[in-house]
mmCIF file as Biopython writes it, N, C-alpha, C and O atoms, coordinates in Angstrom:
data_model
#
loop_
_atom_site.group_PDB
_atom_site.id
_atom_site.type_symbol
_atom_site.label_atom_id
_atom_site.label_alt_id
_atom_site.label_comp_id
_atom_site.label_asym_id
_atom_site.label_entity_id
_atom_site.label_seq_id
_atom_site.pdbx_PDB_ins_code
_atom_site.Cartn_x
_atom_site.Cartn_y
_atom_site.Cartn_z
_atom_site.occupancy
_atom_site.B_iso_or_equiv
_atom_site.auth_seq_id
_atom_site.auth_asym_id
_atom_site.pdbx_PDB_model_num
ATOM 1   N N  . UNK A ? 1  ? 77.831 107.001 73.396 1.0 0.0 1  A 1 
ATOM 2   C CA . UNK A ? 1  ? 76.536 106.457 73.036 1.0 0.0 1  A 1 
ATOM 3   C C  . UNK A ? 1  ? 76.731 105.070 72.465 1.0 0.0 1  A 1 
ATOM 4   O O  . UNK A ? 1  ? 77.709 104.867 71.745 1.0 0.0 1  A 1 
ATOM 5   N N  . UNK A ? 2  ? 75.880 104.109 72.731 1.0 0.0 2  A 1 
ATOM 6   C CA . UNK A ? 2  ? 76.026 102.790 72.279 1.0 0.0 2  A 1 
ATOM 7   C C  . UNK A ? 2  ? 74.564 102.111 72.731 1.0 0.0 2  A 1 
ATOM 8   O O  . UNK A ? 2  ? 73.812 102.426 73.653 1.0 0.0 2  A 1 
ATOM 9   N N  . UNK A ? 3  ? 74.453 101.029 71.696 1.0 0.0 3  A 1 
ATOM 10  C CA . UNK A ? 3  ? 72.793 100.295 71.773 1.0 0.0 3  A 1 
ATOM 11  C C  . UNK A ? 3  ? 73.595 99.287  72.872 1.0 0.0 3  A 1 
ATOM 12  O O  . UNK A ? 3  ? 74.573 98.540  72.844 1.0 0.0 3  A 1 
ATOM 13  N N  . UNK A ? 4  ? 72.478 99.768  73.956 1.0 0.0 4  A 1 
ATOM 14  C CA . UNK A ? 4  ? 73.464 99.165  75.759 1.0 0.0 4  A 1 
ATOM 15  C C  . UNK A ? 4  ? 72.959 97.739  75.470 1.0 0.0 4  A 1 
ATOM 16  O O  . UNK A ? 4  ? 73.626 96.844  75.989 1.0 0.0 4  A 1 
ATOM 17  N N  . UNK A ? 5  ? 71.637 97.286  74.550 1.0 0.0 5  A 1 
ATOM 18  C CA . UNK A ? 5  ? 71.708 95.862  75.012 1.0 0.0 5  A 1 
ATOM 19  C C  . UNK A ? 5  ? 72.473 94.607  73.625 1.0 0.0 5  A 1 
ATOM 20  O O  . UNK A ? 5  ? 72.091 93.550  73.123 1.0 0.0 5  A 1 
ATOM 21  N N  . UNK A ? 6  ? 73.625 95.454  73.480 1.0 0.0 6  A 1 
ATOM 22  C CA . UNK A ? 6  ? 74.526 94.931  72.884 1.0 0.0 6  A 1 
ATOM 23  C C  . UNK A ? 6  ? 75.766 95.237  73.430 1.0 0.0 6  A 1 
ATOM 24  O O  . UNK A ? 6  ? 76.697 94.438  73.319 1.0 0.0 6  A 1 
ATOM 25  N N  . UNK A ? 7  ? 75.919 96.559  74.147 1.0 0.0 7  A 1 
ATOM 26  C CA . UNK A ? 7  ? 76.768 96.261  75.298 1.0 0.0 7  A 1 
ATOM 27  C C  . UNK A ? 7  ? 76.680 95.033  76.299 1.0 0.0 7  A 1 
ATOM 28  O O  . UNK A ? 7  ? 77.526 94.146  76.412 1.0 0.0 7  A 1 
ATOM 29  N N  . UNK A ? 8  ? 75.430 95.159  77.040 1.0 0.0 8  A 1 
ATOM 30  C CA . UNK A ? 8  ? 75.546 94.866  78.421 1.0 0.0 8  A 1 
ATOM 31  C C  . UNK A ? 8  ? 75.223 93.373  78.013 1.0 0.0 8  A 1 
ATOM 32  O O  . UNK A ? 8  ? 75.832 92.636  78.788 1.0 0.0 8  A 1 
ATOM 33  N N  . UNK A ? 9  ? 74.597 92.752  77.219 1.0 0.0 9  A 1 
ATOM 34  C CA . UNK A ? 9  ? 74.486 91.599  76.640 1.0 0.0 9  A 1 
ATOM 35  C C  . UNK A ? 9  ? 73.826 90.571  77.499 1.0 0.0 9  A 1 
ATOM 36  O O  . UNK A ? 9  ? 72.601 90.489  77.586 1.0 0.0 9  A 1 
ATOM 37  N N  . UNK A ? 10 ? 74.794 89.661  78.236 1.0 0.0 10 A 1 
ATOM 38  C CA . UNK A ? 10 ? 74.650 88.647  79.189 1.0 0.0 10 A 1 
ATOM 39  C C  . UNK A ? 10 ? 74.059 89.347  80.588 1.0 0.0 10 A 1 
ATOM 40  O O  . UNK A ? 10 ? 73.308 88.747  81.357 1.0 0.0 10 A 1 
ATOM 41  N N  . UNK A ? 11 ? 74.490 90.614  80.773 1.0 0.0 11 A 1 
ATOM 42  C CA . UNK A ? 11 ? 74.390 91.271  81.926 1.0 0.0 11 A 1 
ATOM 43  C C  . UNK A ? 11 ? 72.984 91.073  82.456 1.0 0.0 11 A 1 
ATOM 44  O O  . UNK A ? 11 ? 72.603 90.608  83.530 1.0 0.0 11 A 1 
ATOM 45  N N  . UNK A ? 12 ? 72.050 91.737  81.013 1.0 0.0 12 A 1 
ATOM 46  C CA . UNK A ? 12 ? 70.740 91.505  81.424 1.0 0.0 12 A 1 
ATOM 47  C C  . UNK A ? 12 ? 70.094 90.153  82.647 1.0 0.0 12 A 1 
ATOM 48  O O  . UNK A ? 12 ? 69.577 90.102  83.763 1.0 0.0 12 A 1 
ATOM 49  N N  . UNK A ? 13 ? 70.531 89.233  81.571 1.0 0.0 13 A 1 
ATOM 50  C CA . UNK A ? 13 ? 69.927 88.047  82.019 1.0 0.0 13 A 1 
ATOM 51  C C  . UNK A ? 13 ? 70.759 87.413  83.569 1.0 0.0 13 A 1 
ATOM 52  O O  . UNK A ? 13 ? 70.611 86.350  84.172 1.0 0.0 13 A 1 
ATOM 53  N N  . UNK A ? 14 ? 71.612 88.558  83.822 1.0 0.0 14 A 1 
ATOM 54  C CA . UNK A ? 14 ? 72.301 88.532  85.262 1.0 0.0 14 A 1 
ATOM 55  C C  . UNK A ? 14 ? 71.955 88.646  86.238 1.0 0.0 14 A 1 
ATOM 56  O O  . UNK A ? 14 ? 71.731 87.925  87.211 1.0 0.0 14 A 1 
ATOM 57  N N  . UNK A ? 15 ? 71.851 90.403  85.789 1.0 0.0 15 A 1 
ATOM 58  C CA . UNK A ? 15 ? 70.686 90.531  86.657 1.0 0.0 15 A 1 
ATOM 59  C C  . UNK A ? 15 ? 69.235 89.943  87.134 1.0 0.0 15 A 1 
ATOM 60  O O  . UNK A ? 15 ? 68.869 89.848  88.306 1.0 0.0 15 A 1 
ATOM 61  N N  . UNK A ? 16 ? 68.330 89.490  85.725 1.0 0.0 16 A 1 
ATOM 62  C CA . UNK A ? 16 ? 67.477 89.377  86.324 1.0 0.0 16 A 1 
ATOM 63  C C  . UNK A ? 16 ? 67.811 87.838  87.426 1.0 0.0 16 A 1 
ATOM 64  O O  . UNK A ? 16 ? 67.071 87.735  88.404 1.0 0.0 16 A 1 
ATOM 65  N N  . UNK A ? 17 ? 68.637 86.996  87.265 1.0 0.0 17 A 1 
ATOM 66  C CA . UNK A ? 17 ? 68.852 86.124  88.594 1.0 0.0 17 A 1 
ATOM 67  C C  . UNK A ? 17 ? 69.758 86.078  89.096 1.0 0.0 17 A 1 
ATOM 68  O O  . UNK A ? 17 ? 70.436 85.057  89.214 1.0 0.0 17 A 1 
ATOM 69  N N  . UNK A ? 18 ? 70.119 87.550  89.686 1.0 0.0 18 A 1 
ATOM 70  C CA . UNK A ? 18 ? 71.221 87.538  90.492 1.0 0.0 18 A 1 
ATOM 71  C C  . UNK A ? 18 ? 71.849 86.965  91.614 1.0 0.0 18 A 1 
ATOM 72  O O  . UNK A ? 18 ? 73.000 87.112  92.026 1.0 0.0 18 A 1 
ATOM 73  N N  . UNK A ? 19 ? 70.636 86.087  92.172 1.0 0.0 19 A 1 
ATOM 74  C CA . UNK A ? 19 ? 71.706 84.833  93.044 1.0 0.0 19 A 1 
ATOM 75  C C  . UNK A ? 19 ? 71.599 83.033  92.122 1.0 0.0 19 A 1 
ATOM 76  O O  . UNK A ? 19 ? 71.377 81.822  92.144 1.0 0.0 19 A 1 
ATOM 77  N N  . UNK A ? 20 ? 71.893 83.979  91.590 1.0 0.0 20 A 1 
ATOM 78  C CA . UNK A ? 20 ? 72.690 82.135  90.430 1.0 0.0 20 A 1 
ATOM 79  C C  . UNK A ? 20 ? 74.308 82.760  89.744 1.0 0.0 20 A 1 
ATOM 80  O O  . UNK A ? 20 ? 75.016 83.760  89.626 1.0 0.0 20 A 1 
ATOM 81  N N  . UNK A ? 21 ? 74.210 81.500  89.478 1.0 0.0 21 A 1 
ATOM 82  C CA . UNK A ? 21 ? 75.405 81.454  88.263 1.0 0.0 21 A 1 
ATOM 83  C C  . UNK A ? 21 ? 74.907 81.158  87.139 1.0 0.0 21 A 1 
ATOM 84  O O  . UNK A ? 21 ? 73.757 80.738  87.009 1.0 0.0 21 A 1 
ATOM 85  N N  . UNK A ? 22 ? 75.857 81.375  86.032 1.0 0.0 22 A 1 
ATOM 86  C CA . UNK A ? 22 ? 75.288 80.972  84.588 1.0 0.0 22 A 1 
ATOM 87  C C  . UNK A ? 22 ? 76.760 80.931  83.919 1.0 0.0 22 A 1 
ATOM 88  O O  . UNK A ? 22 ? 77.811 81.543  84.110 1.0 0.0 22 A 1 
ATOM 89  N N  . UNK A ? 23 ? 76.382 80.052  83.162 1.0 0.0 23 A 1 
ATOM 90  C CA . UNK A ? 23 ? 77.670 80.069  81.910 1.0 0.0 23 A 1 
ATOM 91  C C  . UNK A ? 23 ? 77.586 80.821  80.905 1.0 0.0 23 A 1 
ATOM 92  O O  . UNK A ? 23 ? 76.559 80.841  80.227 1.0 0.0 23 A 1 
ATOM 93  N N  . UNK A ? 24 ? 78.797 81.679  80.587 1.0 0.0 24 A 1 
ATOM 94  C CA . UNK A ? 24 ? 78.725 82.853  80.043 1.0 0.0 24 A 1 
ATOM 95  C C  . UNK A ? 24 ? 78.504 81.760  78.698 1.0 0.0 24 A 1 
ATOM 96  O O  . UNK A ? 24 ? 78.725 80.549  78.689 1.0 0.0 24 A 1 
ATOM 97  N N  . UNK A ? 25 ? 77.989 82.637  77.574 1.0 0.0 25 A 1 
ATOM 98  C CA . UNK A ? 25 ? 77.885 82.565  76.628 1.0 0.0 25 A 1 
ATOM 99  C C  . UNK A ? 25 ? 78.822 82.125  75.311 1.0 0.0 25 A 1 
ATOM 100 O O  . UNK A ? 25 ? 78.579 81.202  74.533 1.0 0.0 25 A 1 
ATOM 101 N N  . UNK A ? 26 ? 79.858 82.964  75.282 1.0 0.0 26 A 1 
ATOM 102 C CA . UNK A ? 26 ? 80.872 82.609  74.858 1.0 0.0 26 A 1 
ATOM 103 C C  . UNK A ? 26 ? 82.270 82.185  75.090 1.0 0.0 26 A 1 
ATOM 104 O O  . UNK A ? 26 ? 83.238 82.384  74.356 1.0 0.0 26 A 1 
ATOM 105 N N  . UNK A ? 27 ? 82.213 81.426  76.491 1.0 0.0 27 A 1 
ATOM 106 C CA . UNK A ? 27 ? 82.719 80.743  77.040 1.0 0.0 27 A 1 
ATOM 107 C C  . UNK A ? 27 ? 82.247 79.409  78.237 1.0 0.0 27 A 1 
ATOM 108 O O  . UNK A ? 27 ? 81.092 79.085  78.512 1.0 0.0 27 A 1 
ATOM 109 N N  . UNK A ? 28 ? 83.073 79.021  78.600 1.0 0.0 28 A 1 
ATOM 110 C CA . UNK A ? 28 ? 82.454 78.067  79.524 1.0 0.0 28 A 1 
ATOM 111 C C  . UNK A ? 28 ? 82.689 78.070  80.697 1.0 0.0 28 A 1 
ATOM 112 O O  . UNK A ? 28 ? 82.575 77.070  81.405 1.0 0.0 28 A 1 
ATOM 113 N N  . UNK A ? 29 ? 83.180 79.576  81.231 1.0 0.0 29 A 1 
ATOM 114 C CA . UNK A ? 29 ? 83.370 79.820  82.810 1.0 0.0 29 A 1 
ATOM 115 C C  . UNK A ? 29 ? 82.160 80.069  83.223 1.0 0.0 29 A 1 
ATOM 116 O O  . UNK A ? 29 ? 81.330 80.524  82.435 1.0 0.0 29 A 1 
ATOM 117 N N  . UNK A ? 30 ? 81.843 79.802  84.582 1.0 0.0 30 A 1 
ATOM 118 C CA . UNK A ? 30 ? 80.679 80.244  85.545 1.0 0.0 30 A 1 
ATOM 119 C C  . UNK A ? 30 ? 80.930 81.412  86.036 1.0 0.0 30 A 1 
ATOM 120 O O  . UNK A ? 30 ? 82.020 81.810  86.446 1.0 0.0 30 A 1 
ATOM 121 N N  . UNK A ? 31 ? 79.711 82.107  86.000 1.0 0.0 31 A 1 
ATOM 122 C CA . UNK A ? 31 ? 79.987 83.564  86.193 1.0 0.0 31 A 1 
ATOM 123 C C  . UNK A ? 31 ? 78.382 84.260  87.184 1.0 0.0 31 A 1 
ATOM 124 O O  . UNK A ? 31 ? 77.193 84.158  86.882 1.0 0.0 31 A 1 
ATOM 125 N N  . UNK A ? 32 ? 78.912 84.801  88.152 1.0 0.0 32 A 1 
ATOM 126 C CA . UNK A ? 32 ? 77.780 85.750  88.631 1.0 0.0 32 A 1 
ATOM 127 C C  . UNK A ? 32 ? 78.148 86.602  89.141 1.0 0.0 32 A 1 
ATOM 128 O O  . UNK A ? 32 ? 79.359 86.757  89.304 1.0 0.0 32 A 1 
ATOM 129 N N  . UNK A ? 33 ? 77.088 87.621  89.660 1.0 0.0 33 A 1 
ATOM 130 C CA . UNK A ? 33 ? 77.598 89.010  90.182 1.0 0.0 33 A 1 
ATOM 131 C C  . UNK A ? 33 ? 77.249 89.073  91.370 1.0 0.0 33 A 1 
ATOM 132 O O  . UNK A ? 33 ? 76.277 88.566  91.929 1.0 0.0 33 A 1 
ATOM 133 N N  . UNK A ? 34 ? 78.347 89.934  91.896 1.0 0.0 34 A 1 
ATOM 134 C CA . UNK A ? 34 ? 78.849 89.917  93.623 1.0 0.0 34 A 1 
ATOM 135 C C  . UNK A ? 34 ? 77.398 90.811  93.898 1.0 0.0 34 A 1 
ATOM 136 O O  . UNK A ? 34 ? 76.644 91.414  93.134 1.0 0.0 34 A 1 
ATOM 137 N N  . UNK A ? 35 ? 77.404 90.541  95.644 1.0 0.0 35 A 1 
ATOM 138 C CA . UNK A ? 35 ? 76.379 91.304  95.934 1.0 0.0 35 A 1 
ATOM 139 C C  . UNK A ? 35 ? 76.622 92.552  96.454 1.0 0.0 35 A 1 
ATOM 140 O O  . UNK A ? 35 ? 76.074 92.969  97.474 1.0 0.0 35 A 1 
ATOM 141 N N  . UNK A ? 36 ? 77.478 93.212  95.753 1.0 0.0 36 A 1 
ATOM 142 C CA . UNK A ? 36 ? 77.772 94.777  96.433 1.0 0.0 36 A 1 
ATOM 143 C C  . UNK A ? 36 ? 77.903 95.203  95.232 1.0 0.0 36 A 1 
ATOM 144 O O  . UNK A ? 36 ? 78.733 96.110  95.289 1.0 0.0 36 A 1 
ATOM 145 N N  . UNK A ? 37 ? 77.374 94.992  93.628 1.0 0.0 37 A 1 
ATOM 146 C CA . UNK A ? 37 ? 77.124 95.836  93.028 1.0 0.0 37 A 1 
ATOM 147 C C  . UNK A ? 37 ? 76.190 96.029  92.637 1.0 0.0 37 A 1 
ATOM 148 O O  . UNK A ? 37 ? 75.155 95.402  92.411 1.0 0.0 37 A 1 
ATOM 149 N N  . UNK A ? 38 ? 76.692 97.355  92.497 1.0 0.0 38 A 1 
ATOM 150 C CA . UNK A ? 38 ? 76.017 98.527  92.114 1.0 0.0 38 A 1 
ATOM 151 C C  . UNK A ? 38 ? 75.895 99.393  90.755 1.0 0.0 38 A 1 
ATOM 152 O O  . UNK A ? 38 ? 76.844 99.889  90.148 1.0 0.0 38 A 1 
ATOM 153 N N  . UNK A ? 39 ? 74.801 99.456  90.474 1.0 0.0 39 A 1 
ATOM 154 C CA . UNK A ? 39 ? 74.806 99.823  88.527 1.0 0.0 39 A 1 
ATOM 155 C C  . UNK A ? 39 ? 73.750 101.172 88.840 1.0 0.0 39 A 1 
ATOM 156 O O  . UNK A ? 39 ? 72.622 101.126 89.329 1.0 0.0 39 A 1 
ATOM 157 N N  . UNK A ? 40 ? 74.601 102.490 88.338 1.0 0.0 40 A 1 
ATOM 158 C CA . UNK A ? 40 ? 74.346 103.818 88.353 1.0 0.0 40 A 1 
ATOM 159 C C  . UNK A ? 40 ? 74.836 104.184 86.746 1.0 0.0 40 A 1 
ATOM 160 O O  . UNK A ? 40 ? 75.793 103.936 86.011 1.0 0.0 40 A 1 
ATOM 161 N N  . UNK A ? 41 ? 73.475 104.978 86.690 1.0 0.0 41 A 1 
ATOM 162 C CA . UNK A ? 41 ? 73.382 105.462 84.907 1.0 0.0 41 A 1 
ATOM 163 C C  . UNK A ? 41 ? 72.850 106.912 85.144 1.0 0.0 41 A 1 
ATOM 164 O O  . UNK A ? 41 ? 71.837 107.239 85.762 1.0 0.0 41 A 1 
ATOM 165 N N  . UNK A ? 42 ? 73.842 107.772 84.459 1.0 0.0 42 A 1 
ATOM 166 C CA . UNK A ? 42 ? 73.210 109.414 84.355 1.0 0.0 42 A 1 
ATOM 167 C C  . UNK A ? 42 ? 72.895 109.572 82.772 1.0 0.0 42 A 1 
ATOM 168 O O  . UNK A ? 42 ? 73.164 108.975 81.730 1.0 0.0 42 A 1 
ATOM 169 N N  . UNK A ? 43 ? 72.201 110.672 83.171 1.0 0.0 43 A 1 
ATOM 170 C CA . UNK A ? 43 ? 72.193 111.173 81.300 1.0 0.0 43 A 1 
ATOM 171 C C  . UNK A ? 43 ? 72.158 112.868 81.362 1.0 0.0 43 A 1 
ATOM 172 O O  . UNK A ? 43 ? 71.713 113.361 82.398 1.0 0.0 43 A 1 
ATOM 173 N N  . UNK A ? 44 ? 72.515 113.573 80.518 1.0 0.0 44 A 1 
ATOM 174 C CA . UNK A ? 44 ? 72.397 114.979 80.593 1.0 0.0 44 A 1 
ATOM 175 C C  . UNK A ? 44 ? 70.210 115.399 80.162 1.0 0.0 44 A 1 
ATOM 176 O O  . UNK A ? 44 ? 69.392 114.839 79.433 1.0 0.0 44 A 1 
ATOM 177 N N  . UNK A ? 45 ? 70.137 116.604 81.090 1.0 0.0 45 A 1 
ATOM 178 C CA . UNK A ? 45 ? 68.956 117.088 80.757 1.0 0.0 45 A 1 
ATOM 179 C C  . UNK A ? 45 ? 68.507 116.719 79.794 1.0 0.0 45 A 1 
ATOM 180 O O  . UNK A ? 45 ? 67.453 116.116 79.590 1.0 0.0 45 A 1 
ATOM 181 N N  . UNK A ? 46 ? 69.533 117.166 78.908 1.0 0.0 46 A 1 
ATOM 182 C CA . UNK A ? 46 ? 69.399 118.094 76.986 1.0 0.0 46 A 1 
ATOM 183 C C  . UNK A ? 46 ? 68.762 116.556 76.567 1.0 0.0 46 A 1 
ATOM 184 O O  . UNK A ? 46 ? 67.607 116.305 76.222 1.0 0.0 46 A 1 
ATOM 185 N N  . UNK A ? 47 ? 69.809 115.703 76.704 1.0 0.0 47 A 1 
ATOM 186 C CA . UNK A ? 47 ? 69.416 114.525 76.175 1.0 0.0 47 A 1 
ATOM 187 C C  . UNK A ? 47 ? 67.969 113.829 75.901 1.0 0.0 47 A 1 
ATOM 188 O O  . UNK A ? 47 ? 67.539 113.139 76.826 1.0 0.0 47 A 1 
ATOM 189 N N  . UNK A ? 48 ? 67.186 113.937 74.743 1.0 0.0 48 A 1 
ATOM 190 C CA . UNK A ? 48 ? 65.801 113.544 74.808 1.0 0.0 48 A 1 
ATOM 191 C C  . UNK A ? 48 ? 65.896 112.137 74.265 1.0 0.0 48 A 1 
ATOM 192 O O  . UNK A ? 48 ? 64.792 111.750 73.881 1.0 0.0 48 A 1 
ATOM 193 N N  . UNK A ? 49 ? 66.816 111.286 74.117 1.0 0.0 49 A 1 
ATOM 194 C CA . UNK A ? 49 ? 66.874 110.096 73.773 1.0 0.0 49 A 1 
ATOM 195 C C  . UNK A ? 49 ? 66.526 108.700 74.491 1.0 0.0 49 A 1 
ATOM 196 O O  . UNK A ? 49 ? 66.598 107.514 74.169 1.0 0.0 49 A 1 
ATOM 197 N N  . UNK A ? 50 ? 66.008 109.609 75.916 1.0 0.0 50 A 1 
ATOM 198 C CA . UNK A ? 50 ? 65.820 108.288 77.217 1.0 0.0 50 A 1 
ATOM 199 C C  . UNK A ? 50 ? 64.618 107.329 76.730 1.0 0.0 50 A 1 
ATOM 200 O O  . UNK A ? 50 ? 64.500 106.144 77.039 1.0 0.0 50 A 1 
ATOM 201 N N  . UNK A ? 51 ? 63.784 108.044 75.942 1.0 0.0 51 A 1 
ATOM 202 C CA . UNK A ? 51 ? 62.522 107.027 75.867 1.0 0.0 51 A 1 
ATOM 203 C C  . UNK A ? 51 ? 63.137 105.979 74.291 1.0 0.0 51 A 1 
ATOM 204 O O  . UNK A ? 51 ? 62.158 105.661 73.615 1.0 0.0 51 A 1 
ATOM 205 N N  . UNK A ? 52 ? 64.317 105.526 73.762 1.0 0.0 52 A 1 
ATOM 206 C CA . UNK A ? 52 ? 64.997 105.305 73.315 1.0 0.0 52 A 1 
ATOM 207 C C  . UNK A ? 52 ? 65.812 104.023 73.902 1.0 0.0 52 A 1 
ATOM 208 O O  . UNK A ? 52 ? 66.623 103.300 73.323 1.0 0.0 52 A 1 
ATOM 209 N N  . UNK A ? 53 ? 65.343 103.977 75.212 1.0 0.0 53 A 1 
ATOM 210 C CA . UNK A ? 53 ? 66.043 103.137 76.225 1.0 0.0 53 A 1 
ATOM 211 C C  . UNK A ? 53 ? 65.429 101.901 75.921 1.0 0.0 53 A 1 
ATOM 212 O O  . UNK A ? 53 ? 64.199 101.898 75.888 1.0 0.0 53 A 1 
ATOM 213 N N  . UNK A ? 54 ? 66.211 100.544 75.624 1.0 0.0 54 A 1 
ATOM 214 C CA . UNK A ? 54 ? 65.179 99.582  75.835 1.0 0.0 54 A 1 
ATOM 215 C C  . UNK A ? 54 ? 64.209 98.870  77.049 1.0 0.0 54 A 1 
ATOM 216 O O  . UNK A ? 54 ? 64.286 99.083  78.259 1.0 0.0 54 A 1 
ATOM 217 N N  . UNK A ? 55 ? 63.663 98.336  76.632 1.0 0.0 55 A 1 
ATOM 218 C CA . UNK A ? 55 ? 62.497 97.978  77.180 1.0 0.0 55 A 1 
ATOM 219 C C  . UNK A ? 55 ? 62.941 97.040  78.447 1.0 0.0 55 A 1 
ATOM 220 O O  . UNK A ? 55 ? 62.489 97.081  79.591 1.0 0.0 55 A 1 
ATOM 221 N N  . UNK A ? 56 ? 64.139 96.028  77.819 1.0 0.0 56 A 1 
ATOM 222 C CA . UNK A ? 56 ? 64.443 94.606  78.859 1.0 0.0 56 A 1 
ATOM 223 C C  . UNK A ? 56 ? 65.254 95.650  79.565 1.0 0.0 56 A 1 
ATOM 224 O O  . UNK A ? 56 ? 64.920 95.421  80.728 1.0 0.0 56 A 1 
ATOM 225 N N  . UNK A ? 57 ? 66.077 96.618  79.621 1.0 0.0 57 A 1 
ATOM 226 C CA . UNK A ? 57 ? 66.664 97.531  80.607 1.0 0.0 57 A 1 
ATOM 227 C C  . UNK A ? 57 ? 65.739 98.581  81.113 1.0 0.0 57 A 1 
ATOM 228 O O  . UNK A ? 57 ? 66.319 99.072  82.082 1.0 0.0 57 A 1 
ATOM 229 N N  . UNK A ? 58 ? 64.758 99.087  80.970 1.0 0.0 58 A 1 
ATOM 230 C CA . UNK A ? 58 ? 63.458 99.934  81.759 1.0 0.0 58 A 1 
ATOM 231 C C  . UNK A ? 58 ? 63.284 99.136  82.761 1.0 0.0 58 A 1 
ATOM 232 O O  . UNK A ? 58 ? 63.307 99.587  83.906 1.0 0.0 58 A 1 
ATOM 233 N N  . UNK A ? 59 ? 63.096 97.919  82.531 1.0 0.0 59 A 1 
ATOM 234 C CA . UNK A ? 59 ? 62.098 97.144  83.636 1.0 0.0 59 A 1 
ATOM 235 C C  . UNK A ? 59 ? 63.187 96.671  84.831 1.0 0.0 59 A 1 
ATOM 236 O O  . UNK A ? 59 ? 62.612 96.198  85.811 1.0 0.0 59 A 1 
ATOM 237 N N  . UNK A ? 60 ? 64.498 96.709  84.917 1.0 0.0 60 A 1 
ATOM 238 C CA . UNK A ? 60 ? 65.444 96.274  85.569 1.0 0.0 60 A 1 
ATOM 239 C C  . UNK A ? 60 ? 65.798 97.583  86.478 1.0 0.0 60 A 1 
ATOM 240 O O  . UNK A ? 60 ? 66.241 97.623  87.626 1.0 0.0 60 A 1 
ATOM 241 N N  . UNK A ? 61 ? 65.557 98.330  85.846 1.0 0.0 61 A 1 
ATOM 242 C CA . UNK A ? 61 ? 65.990 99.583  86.998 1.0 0.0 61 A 1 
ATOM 243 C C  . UNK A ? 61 ? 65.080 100.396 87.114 1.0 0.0 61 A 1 
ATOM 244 O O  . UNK A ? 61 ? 63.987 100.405 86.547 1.0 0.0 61 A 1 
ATOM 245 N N  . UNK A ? 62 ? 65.606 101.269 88.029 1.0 0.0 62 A 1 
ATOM 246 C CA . UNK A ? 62 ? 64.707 102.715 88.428 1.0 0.0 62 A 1 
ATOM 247 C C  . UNK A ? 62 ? 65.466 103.709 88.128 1.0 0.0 62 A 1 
ATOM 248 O O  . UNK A ? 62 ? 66.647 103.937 88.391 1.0 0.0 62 A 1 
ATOM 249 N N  . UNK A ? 63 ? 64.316 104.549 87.284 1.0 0.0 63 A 1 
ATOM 250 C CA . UNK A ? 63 ? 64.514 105.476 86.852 1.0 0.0 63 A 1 
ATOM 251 C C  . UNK A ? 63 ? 63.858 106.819 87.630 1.0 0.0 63 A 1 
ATOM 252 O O  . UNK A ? 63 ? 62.662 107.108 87.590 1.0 0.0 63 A 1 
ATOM 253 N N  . UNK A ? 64 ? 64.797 107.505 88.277 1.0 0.0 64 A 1 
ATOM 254 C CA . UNK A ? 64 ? 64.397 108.826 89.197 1.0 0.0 64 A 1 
ATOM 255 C C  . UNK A ? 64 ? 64.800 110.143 88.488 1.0 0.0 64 A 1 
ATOM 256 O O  . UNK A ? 64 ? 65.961 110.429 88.196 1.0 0.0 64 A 1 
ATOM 257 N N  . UNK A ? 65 ? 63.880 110.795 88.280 1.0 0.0 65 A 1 
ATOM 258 C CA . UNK A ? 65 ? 63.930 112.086 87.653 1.0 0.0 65 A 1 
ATOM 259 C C  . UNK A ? 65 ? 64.160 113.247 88.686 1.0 0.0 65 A 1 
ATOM 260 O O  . UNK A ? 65 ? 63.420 113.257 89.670 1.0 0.0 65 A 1 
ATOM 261 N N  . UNK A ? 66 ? 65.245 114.363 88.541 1.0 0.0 66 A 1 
ATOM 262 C CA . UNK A ? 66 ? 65.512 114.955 89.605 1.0 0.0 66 A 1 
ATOM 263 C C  . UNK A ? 66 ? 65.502 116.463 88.915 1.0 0.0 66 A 1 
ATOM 264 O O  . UNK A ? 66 ? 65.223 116.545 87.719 1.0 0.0 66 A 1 
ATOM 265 N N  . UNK A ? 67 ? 65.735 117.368 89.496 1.0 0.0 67 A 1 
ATOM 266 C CA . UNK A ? 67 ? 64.924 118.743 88.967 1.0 0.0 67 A 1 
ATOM 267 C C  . UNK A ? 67 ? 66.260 119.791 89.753 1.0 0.0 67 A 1 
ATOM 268 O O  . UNK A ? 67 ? 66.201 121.019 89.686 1.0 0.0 67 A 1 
#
């Protein structure tokens, strides 16, 4: 468990323009993400912590509920 938008940090703002580059933050390399990835997130049933999820990461993905 971890607050992901202190993980994923820069990632966010990666994604949302994923055909650019950007200079990372705490450095001064140019950096973007290839176009064959792929970002997959599970969570267990039990887990009621999803609405817990932030907001700038809700809107970036899809979330499919499966039964």
């Amino acid at each position: 468990r971890a607050n992901l938008a202190k993980v994923f940090g820069e990632l966010y703002f990666l994604l949302e323009y994923r055909d650019r580059q950007i200079t990372l933050q705490y450095s001064d390399d140019e950096f973007a993400l290839p176009p064959n990835l792929f970002v997959i997130g599970t969570m267990n049933t039990a887990d009621r912590s999803v609405e817990a999820l932030d907001t700038a990461l809700r809107r970036r993905f899809i979330i499919i509920g499966l039964v």
